[in-house]
RNA sequence: GGUGCCAUAGCUCAGUUGGUAGAGCAACGGACUGAAAAUCCGUGUGUCCCUGGUUCGAUUCCAGGUGGCACCA
């Protein structure tokens, strides 16, 4: 029997959680979350994790399963999600993946290249050099160590240059030698369902949701993790803005306003990313019946004809 | 009702000694392979309230209108 991964994606605040549960209950199956922040057990309000009731309506995976102190990333997610899917497909013909973390979904659908872990000390040293010497110095070294990648990379983006350099310096090989850009074959069919709506209405939803998060105690949640604010997991909309407030850099009102703005911008970025995938079928909230109908039609189609995103 | 002030981008406002306009914020578009809720790049989006007048030419000057604010009745 053909196994199918049904992906539910779309911008933040659109209603993916609710739709995912609806589809999961229809197929009597489980949900694998693809959310790079709901995965952390220390975060709840600001990441809009499913409520206790929602978690009871369908079994969820990768919700509150890791700690912000772990150095988590898309590759680790791929390595953990694939075996989990394997197990779930032994019990179900369909499994639902719900989330808005663009690279995490790509990692599961297409795979990302196997690249050795960088030496943390080398990464730190590069970060210091960036501050002290500027990006130009790092660029020059990259040009020497990996001219191939130097010609591809966005030379204005220090994060990309540092990552390439840390791999070159850790492994002694050019970063580009690890980049194969090959799409990995998966032993299951993939159906992508996108949820979106009119931009202005989405903005209203996002603004309202942030207000509700504040009412629910987001400030206290942020205060609780404030001592760990240097962690990458907390370089996140809904938390970093509070840290700036706690540090006396901005007012409380300003912080809340920035959370709304940054959430809106995040949503726009997600729409840009997901929008370029021609394999995604788009719907609006409230179209549950059409969505189920479309998914069932796609499941019945003969396997292996799902268009995948163009490589990048 | 009278007098005064104001009307320019989504918002707050500059500005043009008359040659069709620009800042901040907001917004919009894009890139993306181990930080991805990250990181980076790009874009003014405009009946200068309306109608006349003066002028080669009016968003700018003049008159009237409309709307807003303030004060006086």
mmCIF file of C-alpha atoms (C1' of nucleotides) in Angstrom:
data_model
loop_
_atom_site.group_PDB
_atom_site.id
_atom_site.type_symbol
_atom_site.label_atom_id
_atom_site.label_comp_id
_atom_site.label_asym_id
_atom_site.label_seq_id
_atom_site.Cartn_x
_atom_site.Cartn_y
_atom_site.Cartn_z
ATOM 1 C CA UNK A 1 0.000 0.000 0.000
ATOM 2 C CA UNK A 2 1.328 3.419 -1.004
ATOM 3 C CA UNK A 3 2.278 5.529 2.003
ATOM 4 C CA UNK A 4 1.519 9.237 1.873
ATOM 5 C CA UNK A 5 2.866 12.171 3.821
ATOM 6 C CA UNK A 6 0.306 14.963 3.850
ATOM 7 C CA UNK A 7 1.981 18.284 4.543
ATOM 8 C CA UNK A 8 0.053 21.253 5.892
ATOM 9 C CA UNK A 9 1.938 24.499 5.620
ATOM 10 C CA UNK A 10 1.494 28.250 5.269
ATOM 11 C CA UNK A 11 2.278 31.495 7.051
ATOM 12 C CA UNK A 12 2.290 31.888 10.811
ATOM 13 C CA UNK A 13 -1.097 32.427 12.388
ATOM 14 C CA UNK A 14 -3.160 31.155 9.453
ATOM 15 C CA UNK A 15 -4.628 28.121 11.253
ATOM 16 C CA UNK A 16 -2.359 25.215 10.349
ATOM 17 C CA UNK A 17 -2.696 23.521 13.753
ATOM 18 C CA UNK A 18 -6.472 23.334 13.542
ATOM 19 C CA UNK A 19 -6.488 22.122 9.952
ATOM 20 C CA UNK A 20 -3.814 19.526 10.686
ATOM 21 C CA UNK A 21 -5.902 18.060 13.494
ATOM 22 C CA UNK A 22 -8.970 18.004 11.266
ATOM 23 C CA UNK A 23 -7.117 16.083 8.564
ATOM 24 C CA UNK A 24 -5.445 13.769 11.080
ATOM 25 C CA UNK A 25 -8.806 12.834 12.576
ATOM 26 C CA UNK A 26 -10.262 12.268 9.133
ATOM 27 C CA UNK A 27 -7.508 9.778 8.302
ATOM 28 C CA UNK A 28 -7.342 8.477 11.895
ATOM 29 C CA UNK A 29 -3.615 9.134 12.011
ATOM 30 C CA UNK A 30 -0.934 11.175 13.795
ATOM 31 C CA UNK A 31 0.757 14.524 13.359
ATOM 32 C CA UNK A 32 4.451 15.224 12.922
ATOM 33 C CA UNK A 33 5.173 18.853 13.691
ATOM 34 C CA UNK A 34 7.629 20.697 11.438
ATOM 35 C CA UNK A 35 8.084 23.738 13.624
ATOM 36 C CA UNK A 36 11.579 24.761 14.650
ATOM 37 C CA UNK A 37 10.368 26.503 17.813
ATOM 38 C CA UNK A 38 7.383 24.468 19.031
ATOM 39 C CA UNK A 39 9.874 21.643 19.308
ATOM 40 C CA UNK A 40 11.324 23.230 22.455
ATOM 41 C CA UNK A 41 9.766 22.285 25.773
ATOM 42 C CA UNK A 42 10.662 25.628 27.367
ATOM 43 C CA UNK A 43 8.504 27.592 24.886
ATOM 44 C CA UNK A 44 4.710 27.512 24.694
ATOM 45 C CA UNK A 45 2.848 30.795 24.556
ATOM 46 C CA UNK A 46 5.121 32.601 22.117
ATOM 47 C CA UNK A 47 5.333 29.651 19.748
ATOM 48 C CA UNK A 48 1.586 28.975 19.808
ATOM 49 C CA UNK A 49 1.969 25.274 20.519
ATOM 50 C CA UNK A 50 -1.236 23.250 20.223
ATOM 51 C CA UNK A 51 -3.368 23.476 23.376
ATOM 52 C CA UNK A 52 -3.823 20.555 25.757
ATOM 53 C CA UNK A 53 -7.218 19.854 24.197
ATOM 54 C CA UNK A 54 -5.745 19.945 20.699
ATOM 55 C CA UNK A 55 -2.962 17.577 21.699
ATOM 56 C CA UNK A 56 -5.638 15.143 22.912
ATOM 57 C CA UNK A 57 -7.503 15.303 19.612
ATOM 58 C CA UNK A 58 -4.575 13.863 17.656
ATOM 59 C CA UNK A 59 -1.209 12.453 18.648
ATOM 60 C CA UNK A 60 1.554 14.978 17.979
ATOM 61 C CA UNK A 61 5.295 14.411 17.548
ATOM 62 C CA UNK A 62 8.121 16.973 17.882
ATOM 63 C CA UNK A 63 6.085 19.185 20.195
ATOM 64 C CA UNK A 64 8.050 20.020 23.380
ATOM 65 C CA UNK A 65 10.374 17.146 22.574
ATOM 66 C CA UNK A 66 13.717 18.972 22.797
ATOM 67 C CA UNK A 67 15.420 21.615 24.884
ATOM 68 C CA UNK A 68 16.520 25.085 23.860
ATOM 69 C CA UNK A 69 19.955 24.206 25.237
ATOM 70 C CA UNK A 70 20.423 21.632 22.459
ATOM 71 C CA UNK A 71 21.949 22.930 19.276
ATOM 72 C CA UNK A 72 19.130 21.862 17.033
ATOM 73 C CA UNK A 73 18.945 22.309 13.270
ATOM 74 C CA UNK A 74 17.244 21.173 10.072
ATOM 75 C CA UNK A 75 19.656 18.314 9.506
ATOM 76 C CA UNK A 76 19.002 16.856 12.944
ATOM 77 C CA UNK A 77 15.323 17.201 12.259
ATOM 78 C CA UNK A 78 15.693 15.245 9.028
ATOM 79 C CA UNK A 79 17.627 12.539 10.848
ATOM 80 C CA UNK A 80 14.963 12.183 13.521
ATOM 81 C CA UNK A 81 11.861 12.705 11.416
ATOM 82 C CA UNK A 82 12.598 10.055 8.791
ATOM 83 C CA UNK A 83 12.871 7.100 11.226
ATOM 84 C CA UNK A 84 9.763 8.368 13.013
ATOM 85 C CA UNK A 85 7.855 8.484 9.738
ATOM 86 C CA UNK A 86 9.060 4.970 9.039
ATOM 87 C CA UNK A 87 7.521 3.771 12.300
ATOM 88 C CA UNK A 88 4.293 5.713 11.817
ATOM 89 C CA UNK A 89 3.840 4.349 8.302
ATOM 90 C CA UNK A 90 3.851 0.829 9.749
ATOM 91 C CA UNK A 91 0.588 1.730 11.469
ATOM 92 C CA UNK A 92 -0.916 4.274 9.064
ATOM 93 C CA UNK A 93 -1.152 4.759 5.325
ATOM 94 C CA UNK A 94 -1.232 8.518 5.793
ATOM 95 C CA UNK A 95 0.719 10.703 8.177
ATOM 96 C CA UNK A 96 0.221 14.444 8.579
ATOM 97 C CA UNK A 97 3.125 16.901 8.802
ATOM 98 C CA UNK A 98 2.138 20.340 10.058
ATOM 99 C CA UNK A 99 4.412 23.326 10.257
ATOM 100 C CA UNK A 100 5.805 26.521 8.859
ATOM 101 C CA UNK A 101 9.528 25.908 9.180
ATOM 102 C CA UNK A 102 10.521 26.102 5.557
ATOM 103 C CA UNK A 103 13.886 24.416 5.674
ATOM 104 C CA UNK A 104 12.674 21.648 7.994
ATOM 105 C CA UNK A 105 9.974 20.662 5.531
ATOM 106 C CA UNK A 106 12.465 20.718 2.675
ATOM 107 C CA UNK A 107 14.846 18.582 4.704
ATOM 108 C CA UNK A 108 12.184 15.890 5.018
ATOM 109 C CA UNK A 109 10.889 16.150 1.455
ATOM 110 C CA UNK A 110 14.165 16.492 -0.422
ATOM 111 C CA UNK A 111 16.916 15.991 2.112
ATOM 112 C CA UNK A 112 19.859 18.259 2.741
ATOM 113 C CA UNK A 113 23.477 17.423 2.127
ATOM 114 C CA UNK A 114 25.505 15.562 4.693
ATOM 115 C CA UNK A 115 27.995 18.041 6.054
ATOM 116 C CA UNK A 116 30.265 17.382 9.044
ATOM 117 C CA UNK A 117 29.620 19.344 12.230
ATOM 118 C CA UNK A 118 31.799 22.408 12.504
ATOM 119 C CA UNK A 119 34.227 22.735 15.378
ATOM 120 C CA UNK A 120 32.477 25.079 17.848
ATOM 121 C CA UNK A 121 35.757 26.801 18.691
ATOM 122 C CA UNK A 122 36.399 27.584 15.045
ATOM 123 C CA UNK A 123 32.902 29.036 14.736
ATOM 124 C CA UNK A 124 33.458 31.238 17.770
ATOM 125 C CA UNK A 125 36.807 32.431 16.456
ATOM 126 C CA UNK A 126 35.220 33.351 13.125
ATOM 127 C CA UNK A 127 32.464 35.288 14.857
ATOM 128 C CA UNK A 128 35.067 37.274 16.748
ATOM 129 C CA UNK A 129 36.989 37.925 13.553
ATOM 130 C CA UNK A 130 33.822 39.189 11.893
ATOM 131 C CA UNK A 131 33.448 41.802 14.615
ATOM 132 C CA UNK A 132 37.125 42.727 14.751
ATOM 133 C CA UNK A 133 38.172 42.552 11.107
ATOM 134 C CA UNK A 134 34.893 42.854 9.246
ATOM 135 C CA UNK A 135 33.377 40.671 6.590
ATOM 136 C CA UNK A 136 35.975 41.556 3.941
ATOM 137 C CA UNK A 137 38.690 39.575 5.690
ATOM 138 C CA UNK A 138 36.435 36.501 5.852
ATOM 139 C CA UNK A 139 35.537 36.919 2.194
ATOM 140 C CA UNK A 140 39.175 36.912 1.170
ATOM 141 C CA UNK A 141 39.860 33.734 3.090
ATOM 142 C CA UNK A 142 36.813 32.051 1.577
ATOM 143 C CA UNK A 143 37.976 33.051 -1.888
ATOM 144 C CA UNK A 144 41.210 31.230 -1.178
ATOM 145 C CA UNK A 145 39.783 28.133 0.512
ATOM 146 C CA UNK A 146 36.675 27.641 -1.626
ATOM 147 C CA UNK A 147 36.593 29.713 -4.825
ATOM 148 C CA UNK A 148 33.657 27.676 -6.133
ATOM 149 C CA UNK A 149 31.378 28.605 -3.252
ATOM 150 C CA UNK A 150 32.790 32.126 -3.201
ATOM 151 C CA UNK A 151 31.257 32.630 -6.631
ATOM 152 C CA UNK A 152 27.853 31.371 -5.503
ATOM 153 C CA UNK A 153 27.449 32.787 -2.047
ATOM 154 C CA UNK A 154 25.805 36.073 -1.121
ATOM 155 C CA UNK A 155 28.969 37.943 -0.210
ATOM 156 C CA UNK A 156 27.035 40.408 1.919
ATOM 157 C CA UNK A 157 25.663 37.716 4.196
ATOM 158 C CA UNK A 158 28.181 37.053 6.984
ATOM 159 C CA UNK A 159 26.242 34.050 8.307
ATOM 160 C CA UNK A 160 26.726 32.199 5.025
ATOM 161 C CA UNK A 161 30.399 33.088 4.758
ATOM 162 C CA UNK A 162 31.097 32.030 8.326
ATOM 163 C CA UNK A 163 29.362 28.725 7.834
ATOM 164 C CA UNK A 164 31.309 27.953 4.687
ATOM 165 C CA UNK A 165 34.566 28.935 6.337
ATOM 166 C CA UNK A 166 33.948 26.925 9.484
ATOM 167 C CA UNK A 167 33.382 23.825 7.358
ATOM 168 C CA UNK A 168 36.502 24.484 5.282
ATOM 169 C CA UNK A 169 38.600 25.012 8.400
ATOM 170 C CA UNK A 170 37.131 22.065 10.309
ATOM 171 C CA UNK A 171 37.403 19.513 7.511
ATOM 172 C CA UNK A 172 40.295 20.836 5.467
ATOM 173 C CA UNK A 173 38.095 20.515 2.362
ATOM 174 C CA UNK A 174 36.139 23.133 0.456
ATOM 175 C CA UNK A 175 32.604 23.619 1.724
ATOM 176 C CA UNK A 176 31.334 23.274 -1.838
ATOM 177 C CA UNK A 177 32.672 19.715 -2.008
ATOM 178 C CA UNK A 178 29.922 18.693 0.414
ATOM 179 C CA UNK A 179 27.177 20.455 -1.499
ATOM 180 C CA UNK A 180 25.696 17.978 -3.949
ATOM 181 C CA UNK A 181 22.252 19.569 -4.238
ATOM 182 C CA UNK A 182 20.824 16.134 -4.906
ATOM 183 C CA UNK A 183 17.184 15.489 -4.109
ATOM 184 C CA UNK A 184 16.936 12.367 -1.991
ATOM 185 C CA UNK A 185 14.291 9.799 -2.870
ATOM 186 C CA UNK A 186 11.727 9.119 -0.141
ATOM 187 C CA UNK A 187 9.816 5.852 0.298
ATOM 188 C CA UNK A 188 6.505 7.697 0.517
ATOM 189 C CA UNK A 189 4.375 9.989 -1.569
ATOM 190 C CA UNK A 190 4.181 13.644 -0.594
ATOM 191 C CA UNK A 191 1.106 15.855 -0.862
ATOM 192 C CA UNK A 192 1.538 19.512 0.003
ATOM 193 C CA UNK A 193 -1.405 21.565 1.196
ATOM 194 C CA UNK A 194 -0.919 25.293 1.712
ATOM 195 C CA UNK A 195 -3.166 27.544 3.752
ATOM 196 C CA UNK A 196 -3.274 31.289 3.070
ATOM 197 C CA UNK A 197 -5.705 34.188 2.900
ATOM 198 C CA UNK A 198 -5.960 37.850 2.031
ATOM 199 C CA UNK A 199 -2.876 39.623 3.368
ATOM 200 C CA UNK A 200 -4.779 42.248 5.342
ATOM 201 C CA UNK A 201 -6.888 39.640 7.101
ATOM 202 C CA UNK A 202 -3.759 37.639 7.880
ATOM 203 C CA UNK A 203 -2.198 40.727 9.451
ATOM 204 C CA UNK A 204 -5.291 41.243 11.581
ATOM 205 C CA UNK A 205 -5.139 37.622 12.715
ATOM 206 C CA UNK A 206 -1.459 37.940 13.588
ATOM 207 C CA UNK A 207 -1.931 41.184 15.527
ATOM 208 C CA UNK A 208 -4.840 39.710 17.461
ATOM 209 C CA UNK A 209 -2.914 36.561 18.222
ATOM 210 C CA UNK A 210 0.007 38.543 19.632
ATOM 211 C CA UNK A 211 -2.378 40.504 21.872
ATOM 212 C CA UNK A 212 -3.780 37.214 23.129
ATOM 213 C CA UNK A 213 -0.303 35.831 23.753
ATOM 214 C CA UNK A 214 0.444 38.875 25.899
ATOM 215 C CA UNK A 215 -2.801 38.338 27.822
ATOM 216 C CA UNK A 216 -1.845 34.695 28.308
ATOM 217 C CA UNK A 217 1.449 35.638 29.950
ATOM 218 C CA UNK A 218 4.039 35.816 27.184
ATOM 219 C CA UNK A 219 6.045 38.400 29.122
ATOM 220 C CA UNK A 220 6.487 36.012 32.065
ATOM 221 C CA UNK A 221 7.409 33.156 29.756
ATOM 222 C CA UNK A 222 10.092 35.331 28.174
ATOM 223 C CA UNK A 223 11.312 36.425 31.598
ATOM 224 C CA UNK A 224 11.717 32.772 32.555
ATOM 225 C CA UNK A 225 14.141 32.076 29.704
ATOM 226 C CA UNK A 226 15.803 35.506 29.779
ATOM 227 C CA UNK A 227 18.970 34.171 31.459
ATOM 228 C CA UNK A 228 19.477 31.940 28.393
ATOM 229 C CA UNK A 229 18.829 34.692 25.863
ATOM 230 C CA UNK A 230 22.134 34.068 24.061
ATOM 231 C CA UNK A 231 20.893 30.677 22.797
ATOM 232 C CA UNK A 232 20.034 30.480 19.123
ATOM 233 C CA UNK A 233 16.678 28.917 19.946
ATOM 234 C CA UNK A 234 15.725 32.171 21.646
ATOM 235 C CA UNK A 235 16.754 34.366 18.726
ATOM 236 C CA UNK A 236 13.093 34.232 17.895
ATOM 237 C CA UNK A 237 10.150 36.507 17.268
ATOM 238 C CA UNK A 238 8.155 36.841 20.469
ATOM 239 C CA UNK A 239 11.153 36.493 22.771
ATOM 240 C CA UNK A 240 14.018 38.648 21.497
ATOM 241 C CA UNK A 241 11.760 41.718 21.640
ATOM 242 C CA UNK A 242 11.058 41.100 25.339
ATOM 243 C CA UNK A 243 14.771 40.712 26.007
ATOM 244 C CA UNK A 244 15.328 44.161 24.507
ATOM 245 C CA UNK A 245 12.609 45.493 26.827
ATOM 246 C CA UNK A 246 14.138 43.760 29.864
ATOM 247 C CA UNK A 247 17.500 45.271 28.936
ATOM 248 C CA UNK A 248 15.891 48.714 28.962
ATOM 249 C CA UNK A 249 16.480 49.309 25.256
ATOM 250 C CA UNK A 250 12.810 49.710 24.293
ATOM 251 C CA UNK A 251 9.466 50.241 26.013
ATOM 252 C CA UNK A 252 6.989 47.464 26.729
ATOM 253 C CA UNK A 253 4.571 48.867 24.152
ATOM 254 C CA UNK A 254 7.349 49.054 21.589
ATOM 255 C CA UNK A 255 8.268 45.435 22.261
ATOM 256 C CA UNK A 256 4.714 44.259 21.674
ATOM 257 C CA UNK A 257 4.528 46.335 18.487
ATOM 258 C CA UNK A 258 7.763 44.827 17.230
ATOM 259 C CA UNK A 259 6.521 41.293 17.907
ATOM 260 C CA UNK A 260 3.532 42.040 15.695
ATOM 261 C CA UNK A 261 5.645 43.579 12.943
ATOM 262 C CA UNK A 262 8.247 40.820 12.990
ATOM 263 C CA UNK A 263 5.524 38.167 12.913
ATOM 264 C CA UNK A 264 3.990 39.849 9.869
ATOM 265 C CA UNK A 265 7.383 39.924 8.146
ATOM 266 C CA UNK A 266 8.012 36.307 9.027
ATOM 267 C CA UNK A 267 4.655 35.413 7.465
ATOM 268 C CA UNK A 268 5.644 37.275 4.286
ATOM 269 C CA UNK A 269 8.923 35.381 4.106
ATOM 270 C CA UNK A 270 7.088 32.090 4.491
ATOM 271 C CA UNK A 271 4.635 33.032 1.739
ATOM 272 C CA UNK A 272 7.551 33.844 -0.582
ATOM 273 C CA UNK A 273 9.272 30.549 0.155
ATOM 274 C CA UNK A 274 6.219 28.279 -0.009
ATOM 275 C CA UNK A 275 4.824 30.131 -2.986
ATOM 276 C CA UNK A 276 7.654 29.087 -5.265
ATOM 277 C CA UNK A 277 6.894 25.385 -4.767
ATOM 278 C CA UNK A 278 4.650 24.444 -7.707
ATOM 279 C CA UNK A 279 3.609 21.212 -5.987
ATOM 280 C CA UNK A 280 1.604 22.929 -3.271
ATOM 281 C CA UNK A 281 -2.165 23.189 -3.560
ATOM 282 C CA UNK A 282 -3.484 26.323 -1.883
ATOM 283 C CA UNK A 283 -6.649 26.838 0.143
ATOM 284 C CA UNK A 284 -8.173 29.297 2.553
ATOM 285 C CA UNK A 285 -9.245 28.606 6.138
ATOM 286 C CA UNK A 286 -12.755 27.169 6.140
ATOM 287 C CA UNK A 287 -12.272 24.998 3.042
ATOM 288 C CA UNK A 288 -11.889 21.765 5.028
ATOM 289 C CA UNK A 289 -14.211 19.776 2.784
ATOM 290 C CA UNK A 290 -12.470 20.829 -0.419
ATOM 291 C CA UNK A 291 -9.111 20.109 1.159
ATOM 292 C CA UNK A 292 -10.016 16.569 2.190
ATOM 293 C CA UNK A 293 -11.558 15.944 -1.214
ATOM 294 C CA UNK A 294 -8.444 17.189 -3.017
ATOM 295 C CA UNK A 295 -6.130 15.156 -0.805
ATOM 296 C CA UNK A 296 -8.127 11.958 -1.345
ATOM 297 C CA UNK A 297 -8.056 12.486 -5.096
ATOM 298 C CA UNK A 298 -4.284 12.948 -4.987
ATOM 299 C CA UNK A 299 -3.844 9.829 -2.863
ATOM 300 C CA UNK A 300 -5.766 7.743 -5.427
ATOM 301 C CA UNK A 301 -3.622 8.972 -8.301
ATOM 302 C CA UNK A 302 -0.880 6.560 -9.224
ATOM 303 C CA UNK A 303 2.265 7.099 -7.167
ATOM 304 C CA UNK A 304 5.402 8.960 -7.982
ATOM 305 C CA UNK A 305 4.011 11.884 -9.915
ATOM 306 C CA UNK A 306 4.248 14.561 -7.312
ATOM 307 C CA UNK A 307 6.018 17.615 -8.631
ATOM 308 C CA UNK A 308 8.777 18.693 -6.321
ATOM 309 C CA UNK A 309 10.146 22.129 -5.768
ATOM 310 C CA UNK A 310 12.872 23.316 -8.067
ATOM 311 C CA UNK A 311 16.300 23.018 -6.502
ATOM 312 C CA UNK A 312 18.084 25.988 -5.088
ATOM 313 C "C1'" G B 1 -22.967 81.924 12.831
ATOM 314 C "C1'" G B 2 -17.804 84.754 12.974
ATOM 315 C "C1'" U B 3 -12.454 84.565 12.915
ATOM 316 C "C1'" G B 4 -7.916 82.002 12.571
ATOM 317 C "C1'" C B 5 -5.039 77.634 11.368
ATOM 318 C "C1'" C B 6 -4.573 73.084 8.637
ATOM 319 C "C1'" A B 7 -5.449 69.649 4.217
ATOM 320 C "C1'" U B 8 1.085 66.236 0.395
ATOM 321 C "C1'" A B 9 2.577 58.287 0.387
ATOM 322 C "C1'" G B 10 -1.074 53.452 4.470
ATOM 323 C "C1'" C B 11 0.419 56.774 9.158
ATOM 324 C "C1'" U B 12 3.229 61.159 11.217
ATOM 325 C "C1'" C B 13 5.093 65.088 8.673
ATOM 326 C "C1'" A B 14 9.104 67.860 5.431
ATOM 327 C "C1'" G B 15 9.304 70.580 0.867
ATOM 328 C "C1'" U B 16 8.830 73.131 -3.761
ATOM 329 C "C1'" U B 17 11.392 81.908 -3.788
ATOM 330 C "C1'" G B 18 5.765 78.706 -9.485
ATOM 331 C "C1'" G B 19 9.074 73.951 -13.640
ATOM 332 C "C1'" U B 20 4.225 67.608 -11.042
ATOM 333 C "C1'" A B 21 7.744 65.891 -4.578
ATOM 334 C "C1'" G B 22 10.841 63.299 -0.003
ATOM 335 C "C1'" A B 23 12.049 61.528 5.237
ATOM 336 C "C1'" G B 24 10.841 58.272 9.381
ATOM 337 C "C1'" C B 25 7.638 54.384 10.475
ATOM 338 C "C1'" A B 26 4.491 50.909 8.099
ATOM 339 C "C1'" A B 27 4.132 48.120 3.600
ATOM 340 C "C1'" C B 28 5.826 45.347 -0.721
ATOM 341 C "C1'" G B 29 9.321 42.089 -3.754
ATOM 342 C "C1'" G B 30 13.443 38.643 -3.661
ATOM 343 C "C1'" A B 31 17.601 35.207 -2.056
ATOM 344 C "C1'" C B 32 18.125 30.899 0.818
ATOM 345 C "C1'" U B 33 21.555 23.536 2.381
ATOM 346 C "C1'" G B 34 23.346 22.646 9.499
ATOM 347 C "C1'" A B 35 21.178 29.689 13.135
ATOM 348 C "C1'" A B 36 15.640 28.950 8.798
ATOM 349 C "C1'" A B 37 10.608 32.348 13.807
ATOM 350 C "C1'" A B 38 17.778 32.679 11.565
ATOM 351 C "C1'" U B 39 20.677 35.547 8.049
ATOM 352 C "C1'" C B 40 20.938 38.756 3.840
ATOM 353 C "C1'" C B 41 19.506 41.854 -0.627
ATOM 354 C "C1'" G B 42 16.186 45.125 -3.069
ATOM 355 C "C1'" U B 43 11.574 48.646 -3.950
ATOM 356 C "C1'" G B 44 8.309 55.065 -3.123
ATOM 357 C "C1'" U B 45 3.816 52.551 -3.613
ATOM 358 C "C1'" G B 46 1.269 59.833 -4.734
ATOM 359 C "C1'" U B 47 -5.489 63.132 -8.693
ATOM 360 C "C1'" C B 48 0.202 67.194 -3.431
ATOM 361 C "C1'" C B 49 -8.629 67.824 -0.864
ATOM 362 C "C1'" C B 50 -12.148 69.854 -4.977
ATOM 363 C "C1'" U B 51 -13.548 73.763 -8.615
ATOM 364 C "C1'" G B 52 -12.291 78.045 -10.946
ATOM 365 C "C1'" G B 53 -8.672 82.363 -11.711
ATOM 366 C "C1'" U B 54 -3.690 84.489 -12.762
ATOM 367 C "C1'" U B 55 0.473 82.279 -15.611
ATOM 368 C "C1'" C B 56 4.025 79.515 -21.070
ATOM 369 C "C1'" G B 57 3.449 76.407 -16.718
ATOM 370 C "C1'" A B 58 -0.065 75.904 -10.231
ATOM 371 C "C1'" U B 59 0.870 70.928 -5.473
ATOM 372 C "C1'" U B 60 2.982 75.984 -4.531
ATOM 373 C "C1'" C B 61 -0.014 82.440 -5.603
ATOM 374 C "C1'" C B 62 -5.516 84.248 -5.527
ATOM 375 C "C1'" A B 63 -10.971 83.283 -4.897
ATOM 376 C "C1'" G B 64 -14.807 80.045 -3.719
ATOM 377 C "C1'" G B 65 -16.177 75.201 -1.917
ATOM 378 C "C1'" U B 66 -15.620 70.786 1.205
ATOM 379 C "C1'" G B 67 -13.553 68.441 5.528
ATOM 380 C "C1'" G B 68 -10.840 68.822 10.268
ATOM 381 C "C1'" C B 69 -8.990 71.569 14.570
ATOM 382 C "C1'" A B 70 -8.910 75.907 17.778
ATOM 383 C "C1'" C B 71 -10.893 80.294 19.662
ATOM 384 C "C1'" C B 72 -15.032 83.878 19.864
ATOM 385 C "C1'" A B 73 -20.194 84.124 19.979
#
